[in-house]
Coordinates of C-alpha atoms in Angstrom, one line a residue:
Chain A
A147 CA 0.0 0.0 0.0
Q148 CA 1.1 3.5 -0.6
S149 CA 0.4 6.9 1.0
V150 CA 1.2 10.5 0.7
T151 CA 1.5 13.2 3.4
Q152 CA 1.5 16.9 2.5
L153 CA 2.8 19.0 5.3
G154 CA 0.9 22.3 5.7
S155 CA -2.7 22.5 4.4
H156 CA -2.1 26.3 3.8
V157 CA 1.0 28.0 2.7
S158 CA 1.3 31.8 2.1
V159 CA 4.3 33.4 0.3
S160 CA 4.9 36.9 -1.0
E161 CA 5.0 37.5 -4.7
G162 CA 8.5 37.0 -6.0
A163 CA 9.5 34.7 -3.0
L164 CA 10.4 31.1 -3.1
V165 CA 7.6 28.6 -3.1
L166 CA 8.2 25.3 -1.2
L167 CA 5.4 22.7 -0.9
R168 CA 6.3 19.6 1.0
C169 CA 5.3 16.0 0.1
N170 CA 6.4 12.8 1.8
Y171 CA 5.4 9.4 0.5
S172 CA 5.3 5.8 1.7
S173 CA 5.6 2.9 -0.7
S174 CA 6.7 -0.7 -0.5
V175 CA 8.0 -0.6 -4.0
P176 CA 9.7 2.1 -6.2
P177 CA 7.1 4.8 -6.6
Y178 CA 5.9 7.1 -9.4
L179 CA 5.2 10.5 -8.0
F180 CA 3.1 13.4 -9.3
W181 CA 2.2 17.0 -8.5
Y182 CA -1.1 18.3 -9.7
V183 CA -2.6 21.8 -9.5
Q184 CA -6.3 22.6 -9.1
Y185 CA -7.6 26.1 -9.7
P186 CA -11.1 27.0 -8.3
N187 CA -13.9 25.1 -9.9
Q188 CA -11.6 23.3 -12.3
G189 CA -10.2 19.8 -12.6
L190 CA -6.6 18.8 -11.7
Q191 CA -3.8 19.7 -14.1
L192 CA -0.5 17.8 -14.1
L193 CA 2.5 19.9 -13.1
L194 CA 5.2 17.3 -13.3
K195 CA 5.8 13.6 -12.7
Y196 CA 8.7 11.4 -11.5
T197 CA 9.0 8.0 -13.2
S198 CA 12.4 6.7 -12.0
A199 CA 14.5 8.7 -14.5
A200 CA 16.2 11.9 -13.4
T201 CA 15.6 12.7 -9.7
L202 CA 15.2 16.4 -10.5
V203 CA 12.0 16.9 -12.5
K204 CA 11.0 20.1 -14.2
G205 CA 7.4 20.9 -14.9
I206 CA 5.2 23.5 -16.3
N207 CA 4.9 27.1 -15.1
G208 CA 8.5 27.1 -13.7
F209 CA 7.9 24.4 -11.1
E210 CA 10.3 21.6 -10.3
A211 CA 10.5 18.8 -7.8
E212 CA 13.3 16.6 -6.5
F213 CA 12.9 13.0 -5.6
K214 CA 14.9 12.0 -2.5
K215 CA 14.7 8.4 -1.8
S216 CA 16.6 8.6 1.5
E217 CA 14.1 11.2 2.8
T218 CA 11.1 9.7 1.0
S219 CA 10.3 13.2 -0.2
F220 CA 9.2 14.9 -3.4
H221 CA 8.9 18.5 -2.5
L222 CA 7.7 21.1 -5.1
T223 CA 9.5 24.3 -5.6
K224 CA 9.4 27.5 -7.7
P225 CA 12.1 30.2 -7.3
S226 CA 9.8 33.2 -7.7
A227 CA 6.0 33.1 -6.9
H228 CA 3.5 34.7 -9.2
M229 CA 0.0 35.8 -8.4
S230 CA -1.3 33.2 -10.9
D231 CA 0.3 30.4 -8.8
A232 CA -2.5 30.8 -6.2
A233 CA -4.3 27.4 -6.3
E234 CA -4.5 24.0 -4.5
Y235 CA -1.7 21.6 -5.1
F236 CA -1.9 17.9 -4.7
C237 CA 0.9 15.3 -4.5
A238 CA 0.1 11.8 -5.6
V239 CA 1.9 8.4 -5.6
G240 CA 1.4 5.5 -8.0
V241 CA 3.1 2.1 -8.2
F242 CA 4.4 0.4 -11.3
G243 CA 1.7 -1.8 -12.7
N244 CA -1.0 -0.2 -10.7
E245 CA -3.0 2.7 -12.2
K246 CA -4.5 3.7 -8.8
L247 CA -3.1 7.0 -7.7
T248 CA -3.2 7.9 -4.0
F249 CA -3.5 11.6 -3.5
G250 CA -2.5 13.7 -0.5
T251 CA -5.0 16.1 1.2
G252 CA -3.7 19.1 -0.7
T253 CA -1.9 22.4 0.1
R254 CA -3.6 25.7 -0.6
L255 CA -1.1 28.2 -1.8
T256 CA -1.8 31.9 -1.3
I257 CA 0.3 34.6 -2.9
I258 CA 0.6 37.9 -1.0
P259 CA 1.0 40.9 -3.3
Chain B
E196 CA -7.6 18.9 -28.8
A197 CA -10.6 18.8 -26.5
G198 CA -10.1 17.8 -22.9
V199 CA -12.2 15.5 -20.7
V200 CA -15.8 16.8 -20.8
Q201 CA -18.2 16.3 -17.8
S202 CA -21.8 17.3 -17.3
P203 CA -23.5 18.7 -15.5
R204 CA -21.1 21.0 -13.8
Y205 CA -23.4 21.5 -10.8
K206 CA -26.2 19.4 -9.4
I207 CA -28.4 20.0 -6.4
I208 CA -30.8 17.3 -5.3
E209 CA -32.7 16.2 -2.3
K210 CA -31.7 13.1 -0.4
K211 CA -33.1 9.8 -1.7
Q212 CA -33.3 11.1 -5.2
P213 CA -31.3 9.6 -8.0
V214 CA -28.5 11.4 -9.9
A215 CA -26.3 10.7 -12.9
F216 CA -23.1 12.2 -14.1
W217 CA -21.7 11.9 -17.6
C218 CA -18.1 11.9 -18.8
N219 CA -16.6 12.0 -22.3
P220 CA -12.9 11.2 -22.2
I221 CA -10.1 12.5 -24.5
S222 CA -10.4 10.9 -27.9
G223 CA -8.3 7.8 -28.1
H224 CA -7.9 7.3 -24.4
N225 CA -8.7 3.7 -23.4
T226 CA -8.6 4.1 -19.6
L227 CA -11.2 6.1 -17.8
Y228 CA -11.4 6.9 -14.1
W229 CA -14.1 8.2 -11.7
Y230 CA -12.9 9.9 -8.6
R231 CA -14.8 11.5 -5.6
Q232 CA -13.3 14.6 -4.0
N233 CA -14.7 15.5 -0.6
L234 CA -14.3 19.1 0.6
G235 CA -10.7 19.7 1.7
Q236 CA -9.5 16.3 0.6
G237 CA -7.7 14.8 -2.4
P238 CA -9.5 12.8 -5.0
E239 CA -10.2 9.1 -4.2
L240 CA -10.7 6.5 -6.9
L241 CA -14.1 5.0 -7.3
I242 CA -13.7 3.0 -10.4
R243 CA -11.3 2.4 -13.3
Y244 CA -12.2 1.2 -16.8
E245 CA -10.0 -0.3 -19.5
N246 CA -12.1 0.2 -22.6
E247 CA -15.5 -1.1 -21.5
E248 CA -14.3 -3.4 -18.7
A249 CA -14.3 -2.2 -15.1
V250 CA -10.9 -3.4 -13.8
D251 CA -10.9 -1.8 -10.4
D252 CA -14.2 -1.0 -8.6
S253 CA -13.1 -2.0 -5.1
Q254 CA -13.8 1.5 -3.7
L255 CA -17.2 1.9 -5.4
P256 CA -20.1 1.6 -2.9
K257 CA -22.1 -0.9 -4.8
D258 CA -25.2 -0.7 -2.8
R259 CA -26.1 2.7 -4.2
F260 CA -23.4 3.5 -6.9
S261 CA -23.3 2.1 -10.4
A262 CA -21.3 3.0 -13.5
E263 CA -21.1 2.0 -17.1
R264 CA -18.9 2.6 -20.1
L265 CA -20.8 1.4 -23.1
K266 CA -18.7 1.0 -26.2
G267 CA -15.6 1.9 -24.3
V268 CA -16.0 5.7 -24.8
D269 CA -18.4 7.8 -22.7
S270 CA -19.2 6.8 -19.2
T271 CA -22.0 7.4 -16.7
L272 CA -21.8 7.3 -12.9
K273 CA -25.1 6.9 -11.1
I274 CA -26.1 7.3 -7.4
Q275 CA -29.5 5.9 -6.3
P276 CA -30.6 6.9 -3.8
A277 CA -28.4 9.8 -2.9
E278 CA -27.5 10.4 0.7
L279 CA -26.3 13.6 2.5
G280 CA -22.8 12.2 2.7
D281 CA -22.6 11.9 -1.1
S282 CA -22.1 15.7 -1.4
A283 CA -18.7 16.1 -3.1
V284 CA -17.1 16.8 -6.5
Y285 CA -17.1 13.9 -8.8
L286 CA -14.1 13.9 -11.2
C287 CA -13.6 12.0 -14.4
A288 CA -10.1 11.4 -15.8
S289 CA -8.7 9.5 -18.7
S290 CA -5.3 8.2 -19.9
L291 CA -4.1 6.6 -23.1
D292 CA -3.7 3.0 -22.1
S293 CA -2.4 1.9 -18.7
R294 CA -1.2 -1.4 -20.3
Q295 CA 1.3 0.5 -22.4
E296 CA 2.9 2.6 -19.8
S297 CA 2.4 2.1 -16.1
T298 CA 1.0 5.1 -14.3
D299 CA 0.4 6.9 -17.6
T300 CA -0.6 10.6 -17.2
Q301 CA -4.2 11.1 -16.2
Y302 CA -6.1 14.1 -17.6
F303 CA -8.9 15.3 -15.5
G304 CA -12.2 16.9 -16.3
P305 CA -13.6 20.0 -14.5
G306 CA -15.8 17.8 -12.3
T307 CA -19.5 17.8 -11.2
R308 CA -20.2 19.4 -7.9
L309 CA -23.0 17.5 -6.2
T310 CA -25.0 19.0 -3.3
V311 CA -27.5 16.7 -1.5
L312 CA -30.0 18.5 0.7

């Protein structure tokens, strides 16, 4: 079985500041890891995914995440926050051969002007 | 290219009434998923289809929920009768073919927000 823990249900950063959203996973086998973003009244949009290739994964909108096996983490970062980044972010874990994704409870990102 | 289409976007019903949600996946996508997202939570898988076959329905409450995917394209999720606790956003997602690439990217629709009074 796999699980995801997102630390911090709400994160606020100033416009132009570093964005760091934390995700820790648990999996008995090598995981596939995902970050999705959800804007109000919309579905989830894939930001990036890790599938056992490079540990540093670059995604859309300037976001990136680093897979750290020793820390069982897959934190999402962006060097400079923009107002348009305000949304809910979900980390998810999947397992090879299993299409079932397990999502975290989400982190709501607020950008302070 | 059109994304995943869902309808209706919003539905308000009284408890014990039936309700149905419709999903049209991205053209060519063989795998279709229905998720339920409760307020303040992440999505939880209800059922997964490979073409017209339901390959994972272990989380679907079968006493009141049913789903079908006739001809392996569109899908309908039904609740009968609805209960207060069914209030949530019901998300549909699709992916190319899970048999070709494990954990293939899932593309989500905008969801149907259900309110049961």
